[in-house]
Amino acid sequence: MGAKLNSAAAGTANWADERTSIGGFVKFFARKLFPDHWSFMLGEIALYSFIVLLLSGVFLTAFFVPSMTEVHYEGPYETMHDVAMTEAFASTLKTSFEVPGGLLIRQIHHWAALLFLAAIMTHMCRVFFTGAFRKPRELNWLVGFTLMVLGLAAGFSGYSLPDDVLSGNGLRIIDGVVKSIPILGSYISFWMFGGEYPGVDIIPRLFTMHILLVPGLILALIALHLFLVFLHKHTQYPGGGKTHKNVVGLPLFPVYTAKAGGFFFVVFGIIALVASVFTINPVWNYGPYDPSPVSAGTQPDWYILFVDGALRLMPGWLFGLPLEWEIWGYTLSWNILIPAVIVPGIFFGIIALYPWLEAWATGDKGEKHVLDRPRNVPVRTGIGVALITFYVILVIEGSNDIVANLFHLSLNDITIFFQWGIFIIPPLAFWITKRICLGLQRKDRELVLHGHETGTIVRYDHGEYIEVHRPLDEQELWLRVSYDNHTPLEIAPELNDHGVARKGYRWDRFKQRLSRFYYEERVEPVTRLELEAAHHHHDAQGAHEAAEAEESSERLDDEWEQLEDGAKR
Amino acid sequence: MHAIARRRHHRAAPLLLVLMLLALITGVAAVAAPSATATTEASADDIAEGERLFAANCASCHGLDAQGTEGVAPSLVGVGAAAVDFQVGTGRMPMQASGPQALAKPPQFDQEEINQLAAWVASLGAGPAIPTPEQVDPELGDAANGMLVFRTNCAMCHGSIGGGGALTQGKFAPSLLETTPEHIYEAMLTGPQSMPVFNDANITPEHKRDVIAYLDFQSNGSPGGLSLGAIGPVSEGLWAWLVLLGLIIASTIWVGARSS
Amino acid sequence: MSAPENRTDHTDLTDPDVHDASHGDGGGDVMNGFTNPGLGEHRPRKADVDDKADRRAERQTAALFGISILGTVIALVAYFVLNDHDAGDVASIRQVNMWIGIGLFLAMIGIGLGAIHWAKSLMRDHEMIEDRHELRSSDEARAGAIQNLKDGVEDSGLGGPKRRSVLKGSLITALAVAPLAVLVPQIGNMGGDWNVSKFRHTLWGAGVKLTRDPDGAPIRAADVTIGSVFHVIPEGLNELDHHHLMQEKAKAVVLLVRLDPADLKIQEGREDWSFDGIVAYSKICTHVGCPVALYEQQTHHLLCPCHQSTFDVSDGCKVVFGPAKRPLPQLPIAVDDEGYIVAQADFDEPIGPSYWDRLKGGDVTVEEESH
């Protein structure tokens, strides 16, 4: 039986290989190594929720009718009886109530969408804080960033499809924002809606965008994203044996096939569990779209909340001055353009271009494959936390009515608090984070130089008490000393030898300023000389501890020698 | 208490009284005829008992003659039995602490006492009456029409199925999910506190009953499972992060951890 | 499945870049004077050394796969048994949703946990090392690439002595303008009639009755008691077909409120726009166009639930809080012979959010409309 099966498999493999040279691919991929760490699976969550979205989405398209033609509801749901609605809304109700399991698929689809964007952003945070965007991965950071933006587009277009009151008001807000764009605003609005808002074209147009255009682009970019991951090979956390020139891990086949493949089923299973127990987007509560009604708690899905929060935060009048200007009879709505266009533009721009910003400051041209511990780049970590804080403030402000109701606060007070807070809290978060990072680095130095406290108190003959410190083992020592000690850039003087101002000086000067911002204040890693000096210092302090340190230092030396010998061989 | 008592004898009081009476007369004249059917079948005994209860529990703010106190409590002449039944029956009155708005709490009186209070207040001037059981029977209402009326007139404050929502300066529209049909009806009719009045010309008695049927239908719960408070995408987003992503990240830690 | 003893000596590596980490040559990197100590020692797992643990892990994995099969059965049973197509009531929809979902959950998570448990406890877990190569192509490859491109340019006739600037220029121009052949007709058709001046007009006009939203019943002035708020649509709106109904309703919805005339500050030039304390304002927010609908009858404030612009109805619906800048447009009203409230004219300004030329073009003024 086994032999038969083997020969059948060999036959098939031979058949395929002679037509596709797949043997070479299998040889290349099967034993590719992947480092093992839970945070490397965050991107997988995004990928798998996207697959769940595709699977459930295909099912939904079998029942959804993307049409704004009016019908009267004839289904079983009591509060919708004979209500006038579009076919889009009616078919959504039909999928929910008359197709067994249809509601489950709808809820799986929507929960998976919320998860998709949450996972993308968490993954981006991991990449950011560990410096995985550095050379050679800048392009892949951009691909990932574009995937996030496309994810927002996919989410928003899908959210609007059922044509309910909640999403309809969301579209109306988009219409209002688009109209505020100078000169072209009204024409873009007409272009989107096929005439005057709401028209009869927007649902079919969003449908095509949602099921064809955007997912097609996402699929193509995911392919590019993964191709680049394979090309670059995965990054790895610092530790013994890991260098910028190797990758340490377990092979794709069988370990990662089982782990990553199994993880897809875990993600799908957990989404299914949540979808079976928790309602999401109950469009039957909101009812079919009508431009007149609106309900308390009118908010977009969480990933668009930051724009809504920015719109809420921006006052129409500032210290008695209007933020909507009339210039020569034309209207310029800063109160909409700033929060909905300019601020998100700058925010996303910073995120997209961050790898270059940091590269200018660092001036390091080498490939980086070992990740940073966030504490070892305090300014980057601070910037990341400040950006997250900024984003979270906008999200909370976008939910301010819910927050007010939940905690019995005044929503006006929340808004006023954040109107100041948006300028104060993110810089504060930057400063605090940077201090914490520097503190952790100092702690690392302490540990490297003096070892772990053991809690054992020893009394010397001459009466002095000391606590015994246990030196770090070689793995931990390496973890805490092996980071780049970046210093501010040195640049050539403005005037060259002939006393003439040289080209590119301003640009260099900018990079130097940036570099100072990053690396002026720093905690340098312990060097071997320092460690040895510290041991001698201990010598002078007390015989016992010195002896121990000496011993450990000798032991370390021995081991290093062995390793170096091994490396030479 | 002393401040209020002193203010009751303010020398401008007679003038205020006249002004209020004038406002009242215009107000009553404007009230549409159907809602003015304050035909209480209360006995004289009930009215007398109601007056006694009022003097003991309400008069310190509203005045012995229920004419109200400027800046403290409104006049109750002409508010009708419905307003008393709502305010006292939901525990909002007597008001315990000052705040942005009177809060619902366990009622301080039993239904008989509330009826007596209502009878006395109704005897002061014509106003909306307590609805009959038939007027508030959800079985007789049309939940689909209730949905249309509710979302046009109510959902902007109370949420799409009556889960409640925030108003300005710390005020809020309460959740209606535990409110009795009588109180819903009376609130529409009398417009307590921040809430506007929805008289019978605006939302007809039949439509009010439809609204009650719509809200009553919500006791079936959500077809999709637990409703997460039915307050919209914010709670869904929070659950997506905390529960969904939380569970999955917990599982990644297990996947990434070395087996012992 | 391989037994633990022949797993440990498994070093059949086909890729020359991949080494078994047990050879311990991963270090060789020096930083700050310290030398990379190489990979830590590999600790065997229970299943590697204890045959009992190995068999237990195998049993657990099989049990997890069994849970998955059970889950599939639950989902199918839920579909065939619980599902009652005709019931359509909330509780039975919830039941079907929950049980199919829980079945699916078990079916998926059983496979997932089983596979991962297998990988973690039974598959070989010795870390291996693979070398990286610099991504930069070799100098020869680069030189070859440049030579190939040069040859290509040469072959095309663009290199060499002839500059052929006309040829180049015409090609670039053709490529640049060719998309217009598609884009202009396409985009040209996407905006309908492009008549953006439609923003200026609503269904309101002289004598149009104010009617109740959504049923269209006309409203008498006497019906609007103090503290009342009516959600209003223009008479005749409901007769329109669905498409135009939505379009017109999106602009025409109005909020009708009666205040104590003593509380109402009449705006200059609008002395006859209200009737005995009854005022009508557009319901569409001047910020980004949400329906502004939360009316607090005690403060006379009108709150938009979307971004919390707050308007003071007693003072011309001026902005008192939030992101809107302009007051809500007021609809001038009067009372006709039968006591119904009617509009005197259309709004005298475009309703809803601001746009670039909202103050330009066809001025719709009250005077013009009433002629």
Tab-separated table of N, CA, C and O in Angstrom, chain A residues 186-232:
chain	number	residue	atom	x	y	z
A	186	SER	N	-17.691	70.176	-5.869
A	186	SER	CA	-19.045	69.800	-6.295
A	186	SER	C	-19.006	68.845	-7.473
A	186	SER	O	-19.856	67.976	-7.605
A	187	TYR	N	-17.970	69.016	-8.332
A	187	TYR	CA	-17.897	68.143	-9.511
A	187	TYR	C	-17.475	66.731	-9.110
A	187	TYR	O	-17.962	65.739	-9.657
A	188	ILE	N	-16.575	66.622	-8.123
A	188	ILE	CA	-16.183	65.282	-7.653
A	188	ILE	C	-17.398	64.597	-7.028
A	188	ILE	O	-17.621	63.399	-7.213
A	189	SER	N	-18.212	65.373	-6.301
A	189	SER	CA	-19.415	64.806	-5.711
A	189	SER	C	-20.342	64.261	-6.794
A	189	SER	O	-20.838	63.138	-6.700
A	190	PHE	N	-20.540	65.034	-7.854
A	190	PHE	CA	-21.387	64.572	-8.964
A	190	PHE	C	-20.787	63.342	-9.638
A	190	PHE	O	-21.491	62.414	-10.021
A	191	TRP	N	-19.454	63.350	-9.763
A	191	TRP	CA	-18.764	62.225	-10.402
A	191	TRP	C	-18.963	60.940	-9.585
A	191	TRP	O	-19.223	59.871	-10.128
A	192	MET	N	-18.867	61.064	-8.246
A	192	MET	CA	-19.014	59.881	-7.401
A	192	MET	C	-20.438	59.329	-7.427
A	192	MET	O	-20.664	58.123	-7.519
A	193	PHE	N	-21.401	60.221	-7.311
A	193	PHE	CA	-22.779	59.779	-7.123
A	193	PHE	C	-23.561	59.707	-8.439
A	193	PHE	O	-24.742	59.402	-8.439
A	194	GLY	N	-22.926	60.005	-9.550
A	194	GLY	CA	-23.621	59.968	-10.829
A	194	GLY	C	-24.666	61.060	-10.931
A	194	GLY	O	-25.714	60.873	-11.537
A	195	GLY	N	-24.399	62.190	-10.327
A	195	GLY	CA	-25.372	63.284	-10.291
A	195	GLY	C	-25.495	63.754	-8.862
A	195	GLY	O	-24.552	63.669	-8.084
A	196	GLU	N	-26.691	64.204	-8.525
A	196	GLU	CA	-26.864	64.757	-7.191
A	196	GLU	C	-26.977	63.640	-6.155
A	196	GLU	O	-27.545	62.574	-6.438
A	197	TYR	N	-26.444	63.880	-4.969
A	197	TYR	CA	-26.534	62.925	-3.869
A	197	TYR	C	-27.988	62.631	-3.543
A	197	TYR	O	-28.773	63.550	-3.515
A	198	PRO	N	-28.428	61.395	-3.218
A	198	PRO	CA	-27.643	60.159	-3.259
A	198	PRO	C	-27.697	59.467	-4.618
A	198	PRO	O	-26.873	58.596	-4.857
A	199	GLY	N	-28.638	59.808	-5.493
A	199	GLY	CA	-28.687	59.198	-6.810
A	199	GLY	C	-28.991	57.707	-6.752
A	199	GLY	O	-29.428	57.187	-5.729
A	200	VAL	N	-28.751	57.008	-7.866
A	200	VAL	CA	-29.030	55.568	-7.917
A	200	VAL	C	-27.797	54.781	-8.338
A	200	VAL	O	-27.880	53.601	-8.614
A	201	ASP	N	-26.641	55.453	-8.409
A	201	ASP	CA	-25.461	54.774	-8.944
A	201	ASP	C	-24.459	54.343	-7.892
A	201	ASP	O	-23.613	53.502	-8.145
A	202	ILE	N	-24.546	54.952	-6.714
A	202	ILE	CA	-23.423	54.778	-5.785
A	202	ILE	C	-23.286	53.338	-5.310
A	202	ILE	O	-22.165	52.830	-5.204
A	203	ILE	N	-24.389	52.640	-5.050
A	203	ILE	CA	-24.272	51.262	-4.545
A	203	ILE	C	-23.652	50.341	-5.605
A	203	ILE	O	-22.683	49.632	-5.312
A	204	PRO	N	-24.164	50.343	-6.866
A	204	PRO	CA	-23.479	49.505	-7.864
A	204	PRO	C	-22.010	49.865	-8.038
A	204	PRO	O	-21.173	48.983	-8.195
A	205	ARG	N	-21.686	51.153	-7.991
A	205	ARG	CA	-20.288	51.550	-8.161
A	205	ARG	C	-19.437	51.068	-6.999
A	205	ARG	O	-18.327	50.550	-7.180
A	206	LEU	N	-19.946	51.250	-5.782
A	206	LEU	CA	-19.186	50.784	-4.621
A	206	LEU	C	-19.040	49.265	-4.637
A	206	LEU	O	-18.030	48.716	-4.206
A	207	PHE	N	-20.067	48.588	-5.144
A	207	PHE	CA	-20.026	47.125	-5.205
A	207	PHE	C	-18.858	46.658	-6.085
A	207	PHE	O	-18.062	45.815	-5.679
A	208	THR	N	-18.758	47.253	-7.269
A	208	THR	CA	-17.654	46.873	-8.171
A	208	THR	C	-16.318	47.179	-7.513
A	208	THR	O	-15.377	46.384	-7.578
A	209	MET	N	-16.245	48.320	-6.867
A	209	MET	CA	-15.014	48.691	-6.189
A	209	MET	C	-14.710	47.676	-5.082
A	209	MET	O	-13.571	47.254	-4.899
A	210	HIS	N	-15.772	47.260	-4.373
A	210	HIS	CA	-15.578	46.426	-3.190
A	210	HIS	C	-15.253	44.979	-3.535
A	210	HIS	O	-14.523	44.328	-2.814
A	211	ILE	N	-15.838	44.454	-4.618
A	211	ILE	CA	-15.605	43.034	-4.884
A	211	ILE	C	-14.608	42.793	-6.001
A	211	ILE	O	-14.167	41.671	-6.179
A	212	LEU	N	-14.245	43.820	-6.761
A	212	LEU	CA	-13.330	43.573	-7.874
A	212	LEU	C	-12.061	44.414	-7.765
A	212	LEU	O	-10.972	43.894	-7.578
A	213	LEU	N	-12.247	45.703	-7.831
A	213	LEU	CA	-11.099	46.593	-7.954
A	213	LEU	C	-10.179	46.517	-6.729
A	213	LEU	O	-9.000	46.186	-6.833
A	214	VAL	N	-10.750	46.800	-5.557
A	214	VAL	CA	-9.913	46.871	-4.358
A	214	VAL	C	-9.361	45.504	-3.965
A	214	VAL	O	-8.154	45.372	-3.745
A	215	PRO	N	-10.200	44.448	-3.898
A	215	PRO	CA	-9.601	43.156	-3.531
A	215	PRO	C	-8.589	42.662	-4.556
A	215	PRO	O	-7.617	42.009	-4.190
A	216	GLY	N	-8.800	43.008	-5.845
A	216	GLY	CA	-7.818	42.634	-6.860
A	216	GLY	C	-6.476	43.276	-6.566
A	216	GLY	O	-5.428	42.615	-6.580
A	217	LEU	N	-6.505	44.582	-6.272
A	217	LEU	CA	-5.264	45.277	-5.947
A	217	LEU	C	-4.645	44.705	-4.676
A	217	LEU	O	-3.432	44.528	-4.579
A	218	ILE	N	-5.503	44.425	-3.686
A	218	ILE	CA	-4.970	43.887	-2.432
A	218	ILE	C	-4.278	42.553	-2.683
A	218	ILE	O	-3.159	42.318	-2.210
A	219	LEU	N	-4.915	41.693	-3.475
A	219	LEU	CA	-4.317	40.391	-3.767
A	219	LEU	C	-2.962	40.560	-4.444
A	219	LEU	O	-1.986	39.904	-4.074
A	220	ALA	N	-2.914	41.457	-5.440
A	220	ALA	CA	-1.661	41.656	-6.169
A	220	ALA	C	-0.576	42.155	-5.220
A	220	ALA	O	0.563	41.681	-5.246
A	221	LEU	N	-0.948	43.099	-4.343
A	221	LEU	CA	0.060	43.647	-3.448
A	221	LEU	C	0.457	42.649	-2.362
A	221	LEU	O	1.591	42.651	-1.898
A	222	ILE	N	-0.489	41.789	-1.944
A	222	ILE	CA	-0.114	40.749	-0.974
A	222	ILE	C	0.927	39.839	-1.612
A	222	ILE	O	1.925	39.465	-0.981
A	223	ALA	N	0.699	39.509	-2.895
A	223	ALA	CA	1.670	38.657	-3.586
A	223	ALA	C	3.042	39.329	-3.608
A	223	ALA	O	4.057	38.699	-3.296
A	224	LEU	N	3.048	40.622	-3.919
A	224	LEU	CA	4.325	41.347	-3.945
A	224	LEU	C	4.948	41.398	-2.542
A	224	LEU	O	6.159	41.207	-2.373
A	225	HIS	N	4.102	41.646	-1.545
A	225	HIS	CA	4.559	41.730	-0.149
A	225	HIS	C	5.244	40.420	0.250
A	225	HIS	O	6.350	40.429	0.800
A	226	LEU	N	4.604	39.298	-0.042
A	226	LEU	CA	5.155	37.997	0.356
A	226	LEU	C	6.385	37.647	-0.473
A	226	LEU	O	7.346	37.075	0.038
A	227	PHE	N	6.360	38.027	-1.762
A	227	PHE	CA	7.538	37.785	-2.594
A	227	PHE	C	8.747	38.491	-1.993
A	227	PHE	O	9.831	37.916	-1.879
A	228	LEU	N	8.537	39.742	-1.568
A	228	LEU	CA	9.659	40.488	-0.991
A	228	LEU	C	10.096	39.876	0.339
A	228	LEU	O	11.283	39.876	0.663
A	229	VAL	N	9.140	39.333	1.100
A	229	VAL	CA	9.511	38.673	2.356
A	229	VAL	C	10.435	37.491	2.056
A	229	VAL	O	11.457	37.297	2.721
A	230	PHE	N	10.076	36.714	1.018
A	230	PHE	CA	10.924	35.569	0.658
A	230	PHE	C	12.281	36.039	0.159
A	230	PHE	O	13.317	35.481	0.504
A	231	LEU	N	12.247	37.086	-0.670
A	231	LEU	CA	13.494	37.583	-1.251
A	231	LEU	C	14.438	38.084	-0.162
A	231	LEU	O	15.628	37.788	-0.163
A	232	HIS	N	13.885	38.850	0.784
A	232	HIS	CA	14.742	39.430	1.827
A	232	HIS	C	15.068	38.429	2.914
A	232	HIS	O	15.977	38.642	3.687
